[in-house]
CSV table of C-alpha atoms in Angstrom, one decimal:
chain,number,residue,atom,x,y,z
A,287,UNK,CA,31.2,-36.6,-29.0
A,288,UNK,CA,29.8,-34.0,-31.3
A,289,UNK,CA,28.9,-33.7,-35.2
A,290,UNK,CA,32.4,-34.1,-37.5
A,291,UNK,CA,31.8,-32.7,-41.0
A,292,UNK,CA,34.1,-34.2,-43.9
A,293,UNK,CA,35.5,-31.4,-46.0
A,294,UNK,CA,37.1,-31.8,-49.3
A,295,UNK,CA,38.5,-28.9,-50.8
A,296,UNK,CA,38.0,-28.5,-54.2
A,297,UNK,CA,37.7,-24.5,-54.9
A,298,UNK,CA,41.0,-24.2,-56.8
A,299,UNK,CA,42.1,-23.6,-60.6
A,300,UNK,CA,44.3,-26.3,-60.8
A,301,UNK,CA,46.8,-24.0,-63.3
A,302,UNK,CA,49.5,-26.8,-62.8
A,303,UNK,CA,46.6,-29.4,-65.1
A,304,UNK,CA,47.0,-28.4,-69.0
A,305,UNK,CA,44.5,-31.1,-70.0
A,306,UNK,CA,41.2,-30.6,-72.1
A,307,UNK,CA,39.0,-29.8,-69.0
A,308,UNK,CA,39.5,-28.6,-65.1
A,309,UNK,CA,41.3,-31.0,-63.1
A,310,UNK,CA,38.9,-31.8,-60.8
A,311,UNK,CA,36.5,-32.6,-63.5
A,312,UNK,CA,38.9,-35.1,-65.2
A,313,UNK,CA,37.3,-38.4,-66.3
A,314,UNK,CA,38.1,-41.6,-64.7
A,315,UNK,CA,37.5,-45.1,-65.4
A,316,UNK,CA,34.4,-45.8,-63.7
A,317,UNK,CA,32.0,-42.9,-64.9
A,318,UNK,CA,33.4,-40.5,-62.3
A,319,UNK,CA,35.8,-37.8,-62.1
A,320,UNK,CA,38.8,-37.2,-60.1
A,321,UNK,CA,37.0,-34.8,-57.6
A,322,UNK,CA,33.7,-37.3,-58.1
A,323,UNK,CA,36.0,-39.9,-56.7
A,324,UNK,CA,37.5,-38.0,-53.7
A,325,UNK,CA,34.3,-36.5,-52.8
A,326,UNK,CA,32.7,-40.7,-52.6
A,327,UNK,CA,35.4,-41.7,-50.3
A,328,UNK,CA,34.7,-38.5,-48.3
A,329,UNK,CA,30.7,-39.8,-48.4
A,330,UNK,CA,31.4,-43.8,-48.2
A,331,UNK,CA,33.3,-43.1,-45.3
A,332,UNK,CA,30.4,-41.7,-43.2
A,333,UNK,CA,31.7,-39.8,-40.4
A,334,UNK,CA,28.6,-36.8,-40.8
A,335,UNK,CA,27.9,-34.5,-43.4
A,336,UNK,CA,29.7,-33.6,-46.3
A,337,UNK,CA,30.6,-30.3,-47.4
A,338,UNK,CA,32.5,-29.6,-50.8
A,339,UNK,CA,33.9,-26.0,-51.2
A,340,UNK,CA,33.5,-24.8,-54.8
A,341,UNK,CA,35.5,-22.3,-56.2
A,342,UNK,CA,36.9,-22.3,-59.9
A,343,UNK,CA,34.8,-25.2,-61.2
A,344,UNK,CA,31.9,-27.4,-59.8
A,345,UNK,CA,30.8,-30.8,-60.6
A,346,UNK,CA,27.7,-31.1,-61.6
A,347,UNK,CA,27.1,-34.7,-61.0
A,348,UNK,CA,28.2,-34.9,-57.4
A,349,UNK,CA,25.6,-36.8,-55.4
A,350,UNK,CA,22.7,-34.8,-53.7
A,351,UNK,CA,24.1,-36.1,-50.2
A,352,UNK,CA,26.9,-33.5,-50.5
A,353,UNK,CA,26.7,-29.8,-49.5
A,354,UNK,CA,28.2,-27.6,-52.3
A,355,UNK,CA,29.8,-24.0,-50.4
A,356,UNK,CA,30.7,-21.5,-52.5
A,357,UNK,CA,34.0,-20.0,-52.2
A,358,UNK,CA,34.0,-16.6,-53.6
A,359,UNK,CA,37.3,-15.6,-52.9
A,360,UNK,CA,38.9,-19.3,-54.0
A,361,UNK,CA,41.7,-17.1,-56.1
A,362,UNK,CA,42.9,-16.2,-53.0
A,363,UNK,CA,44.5,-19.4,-52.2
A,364,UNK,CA,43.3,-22.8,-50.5
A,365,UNK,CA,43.4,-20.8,-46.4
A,366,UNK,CA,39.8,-19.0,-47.8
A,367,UNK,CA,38.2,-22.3,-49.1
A,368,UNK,CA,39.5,-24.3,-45.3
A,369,UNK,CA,38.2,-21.0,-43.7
A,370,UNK,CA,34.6,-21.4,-45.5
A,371,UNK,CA,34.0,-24.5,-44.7
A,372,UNK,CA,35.0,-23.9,-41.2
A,373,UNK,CA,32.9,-21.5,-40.7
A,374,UNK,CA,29.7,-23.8,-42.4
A,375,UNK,CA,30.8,-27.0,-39.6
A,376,UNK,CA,30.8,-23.9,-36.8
A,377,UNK,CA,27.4,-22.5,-38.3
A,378,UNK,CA,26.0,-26.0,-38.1
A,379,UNK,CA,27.5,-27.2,-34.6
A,380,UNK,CA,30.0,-29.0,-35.7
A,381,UNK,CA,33.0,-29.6,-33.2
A,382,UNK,CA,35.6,-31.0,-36.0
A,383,UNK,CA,36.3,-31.2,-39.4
A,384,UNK,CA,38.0,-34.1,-41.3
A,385,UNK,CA,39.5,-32.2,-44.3
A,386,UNK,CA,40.8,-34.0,-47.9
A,387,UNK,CA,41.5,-32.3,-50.8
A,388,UNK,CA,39.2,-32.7,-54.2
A,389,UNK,CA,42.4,-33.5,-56.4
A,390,UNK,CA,43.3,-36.8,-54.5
A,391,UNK,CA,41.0,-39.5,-55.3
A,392,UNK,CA,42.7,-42.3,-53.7
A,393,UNK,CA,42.1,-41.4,-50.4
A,394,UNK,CA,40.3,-44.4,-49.0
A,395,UNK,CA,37.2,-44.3,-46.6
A,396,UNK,CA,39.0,-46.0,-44.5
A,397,UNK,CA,41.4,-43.1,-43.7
A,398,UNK,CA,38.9,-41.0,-43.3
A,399,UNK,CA,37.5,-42.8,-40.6
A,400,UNK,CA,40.4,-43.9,-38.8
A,401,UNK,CA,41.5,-39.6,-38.7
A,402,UNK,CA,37.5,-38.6,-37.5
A,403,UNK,CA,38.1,-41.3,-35.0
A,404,UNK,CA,41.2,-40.0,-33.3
A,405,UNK,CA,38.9,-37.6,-31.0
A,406,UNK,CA,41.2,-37.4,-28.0
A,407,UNK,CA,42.9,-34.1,-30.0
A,408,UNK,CA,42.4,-31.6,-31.8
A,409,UNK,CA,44.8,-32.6,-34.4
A,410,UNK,CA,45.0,-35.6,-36.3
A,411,UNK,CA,46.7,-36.7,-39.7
A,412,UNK,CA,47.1,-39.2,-41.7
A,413,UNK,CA,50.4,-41.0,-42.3
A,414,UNK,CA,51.4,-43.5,-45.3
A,415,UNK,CA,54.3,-45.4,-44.6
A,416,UNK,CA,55.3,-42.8,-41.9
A,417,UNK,CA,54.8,-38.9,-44.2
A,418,UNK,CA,51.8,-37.2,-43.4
A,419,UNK,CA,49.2,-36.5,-45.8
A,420,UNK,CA,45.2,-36.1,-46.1
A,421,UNK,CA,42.8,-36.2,-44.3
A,422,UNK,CA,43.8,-33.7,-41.8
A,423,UNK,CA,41.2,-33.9,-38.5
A,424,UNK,CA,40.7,-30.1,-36.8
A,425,UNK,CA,38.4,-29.8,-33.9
A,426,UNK,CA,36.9,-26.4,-33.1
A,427,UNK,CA,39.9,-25.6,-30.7
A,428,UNK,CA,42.6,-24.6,-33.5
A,429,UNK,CA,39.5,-23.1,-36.2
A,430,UNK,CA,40.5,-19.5,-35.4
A,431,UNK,CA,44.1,-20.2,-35.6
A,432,UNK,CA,43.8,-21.5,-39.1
A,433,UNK,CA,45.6,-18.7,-42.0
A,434,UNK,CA,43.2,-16.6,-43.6
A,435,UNK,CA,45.1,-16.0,-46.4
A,436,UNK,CA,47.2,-17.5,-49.1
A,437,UNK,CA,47.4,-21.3,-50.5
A,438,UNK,CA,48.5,-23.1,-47.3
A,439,UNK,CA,45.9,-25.2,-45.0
A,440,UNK,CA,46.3,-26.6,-41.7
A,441,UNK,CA,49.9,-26.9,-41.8
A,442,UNK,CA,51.5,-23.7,-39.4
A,443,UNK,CA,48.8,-24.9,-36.8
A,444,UNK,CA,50.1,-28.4,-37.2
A,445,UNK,CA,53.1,-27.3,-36.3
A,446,UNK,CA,52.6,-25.1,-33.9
A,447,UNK,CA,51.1,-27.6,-32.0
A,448,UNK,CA,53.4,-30.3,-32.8
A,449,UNK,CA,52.6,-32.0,-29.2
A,450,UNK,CA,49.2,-32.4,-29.8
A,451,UNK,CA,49.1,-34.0,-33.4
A,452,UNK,CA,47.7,-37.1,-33.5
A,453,UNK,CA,49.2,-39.3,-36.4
A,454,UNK,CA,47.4,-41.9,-37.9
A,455,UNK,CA,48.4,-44.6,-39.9
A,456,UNK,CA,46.5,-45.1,-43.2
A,457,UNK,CA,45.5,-47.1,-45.9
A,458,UNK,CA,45.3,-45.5,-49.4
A,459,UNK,CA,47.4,-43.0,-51.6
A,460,UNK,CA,47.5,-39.6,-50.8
A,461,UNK,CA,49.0,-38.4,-54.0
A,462,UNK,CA,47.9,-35.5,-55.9
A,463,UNK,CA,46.6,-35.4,-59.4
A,464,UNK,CA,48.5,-32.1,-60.1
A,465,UNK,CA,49.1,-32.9,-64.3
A,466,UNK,CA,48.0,-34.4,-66.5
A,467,UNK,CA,50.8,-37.0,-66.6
A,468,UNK,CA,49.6,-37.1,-62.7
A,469,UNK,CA,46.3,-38.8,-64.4
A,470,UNK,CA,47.5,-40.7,-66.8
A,471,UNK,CA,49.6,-42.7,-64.3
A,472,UNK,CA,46.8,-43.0,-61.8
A,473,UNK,CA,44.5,-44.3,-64.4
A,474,UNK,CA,47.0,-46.9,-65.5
A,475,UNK,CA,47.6,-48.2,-62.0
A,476,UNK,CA,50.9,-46.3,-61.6
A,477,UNK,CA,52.8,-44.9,-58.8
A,478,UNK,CA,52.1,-40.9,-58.6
């Protein structure tokens, strides 16, 4: 089995978040922020490198473990920040990536894993309680399917190849933090 690169997408605006700073950088309890958290499950999880694709904002405190891509054409929806950091697993040999986005920090290592794990396909996903979610697993056989354009990710390929999806059941929430009533229930232990 070959390298799998976690991927958490974080190169969006977040125009949906109307609080006092970018969604991603959001504080939460803890010292971190909401892409902070997402990206430490991504890390904690250790299934290979890390690679966070920038865009609107970055995080400055992110650890020094974590590759930072640049996105440059992020305002052209979430398909250009998937099709970056594809093409940085394919430059470094990778033959998967396990993909989570940066605005879902309660995605749990152990999801993470469980998805890298499922290896016998190209496509894996993570259920909770039976709907799919993040992390999404894509091995180097569907890359140059993926959409180049617009704010979709994975999800024509997944069905396009409906018989070869893998899903996995997961622990963990896969909610977004889309508001900023989003965070206010996550940080008070509330259902998103």
């Amino acid at each position: 089995m070959g390298t799998t690169v976690a991927v958490v997408l974080a190169g969006g605006a977040g125009t949906r978040y109307a609080g006092p700073t970018p969604k991603l950088l959001a504080p939460l309890p803890g010292g971190t922020t909401v892409l902070g958290r997402a990206v430490a499950a991504a890390v904690d999880a250790g299934i290979g490198p890390v690679v966070v694709v920038t865009g609107a904002v970055v995080d400055p405190d992110l650890p020094a473990v974590v590759e930072l891509v640049a996105n440059p054409r992020w305002a052209e929806g979430q398909a250009t920040s998937l099709r970056t950091a594809v093409a940085w697993a394919a430059d470094a040999g990778a033959d998967a990536v396990v993909v989570g986005l940066g605005d879902q920090p309660a995605l749990s290592p152990a999801a993470w894993r469980a998805v890298a794990a499922a290896d016998a396909t190209p496509l894996a996903v993570a259920t909770y309680a039976g709907r799919r979610g993040h992390p999404v697993r894509l091995g180097r056989a569907v890359w140059d399917e993926l959409p180049a354009t617009g704010d979709v990710g994975a999800r024509e390929v997944l069905r396009a190849r409906a018989a070869e999806v893998v899903e996995v059941p997961c622990p963990g929430d896969p909610a977004d933090i889309d508001t900023v009533a989003d965070l206010a229930r996550f940080t008070t232990g509330g259902p998103l």
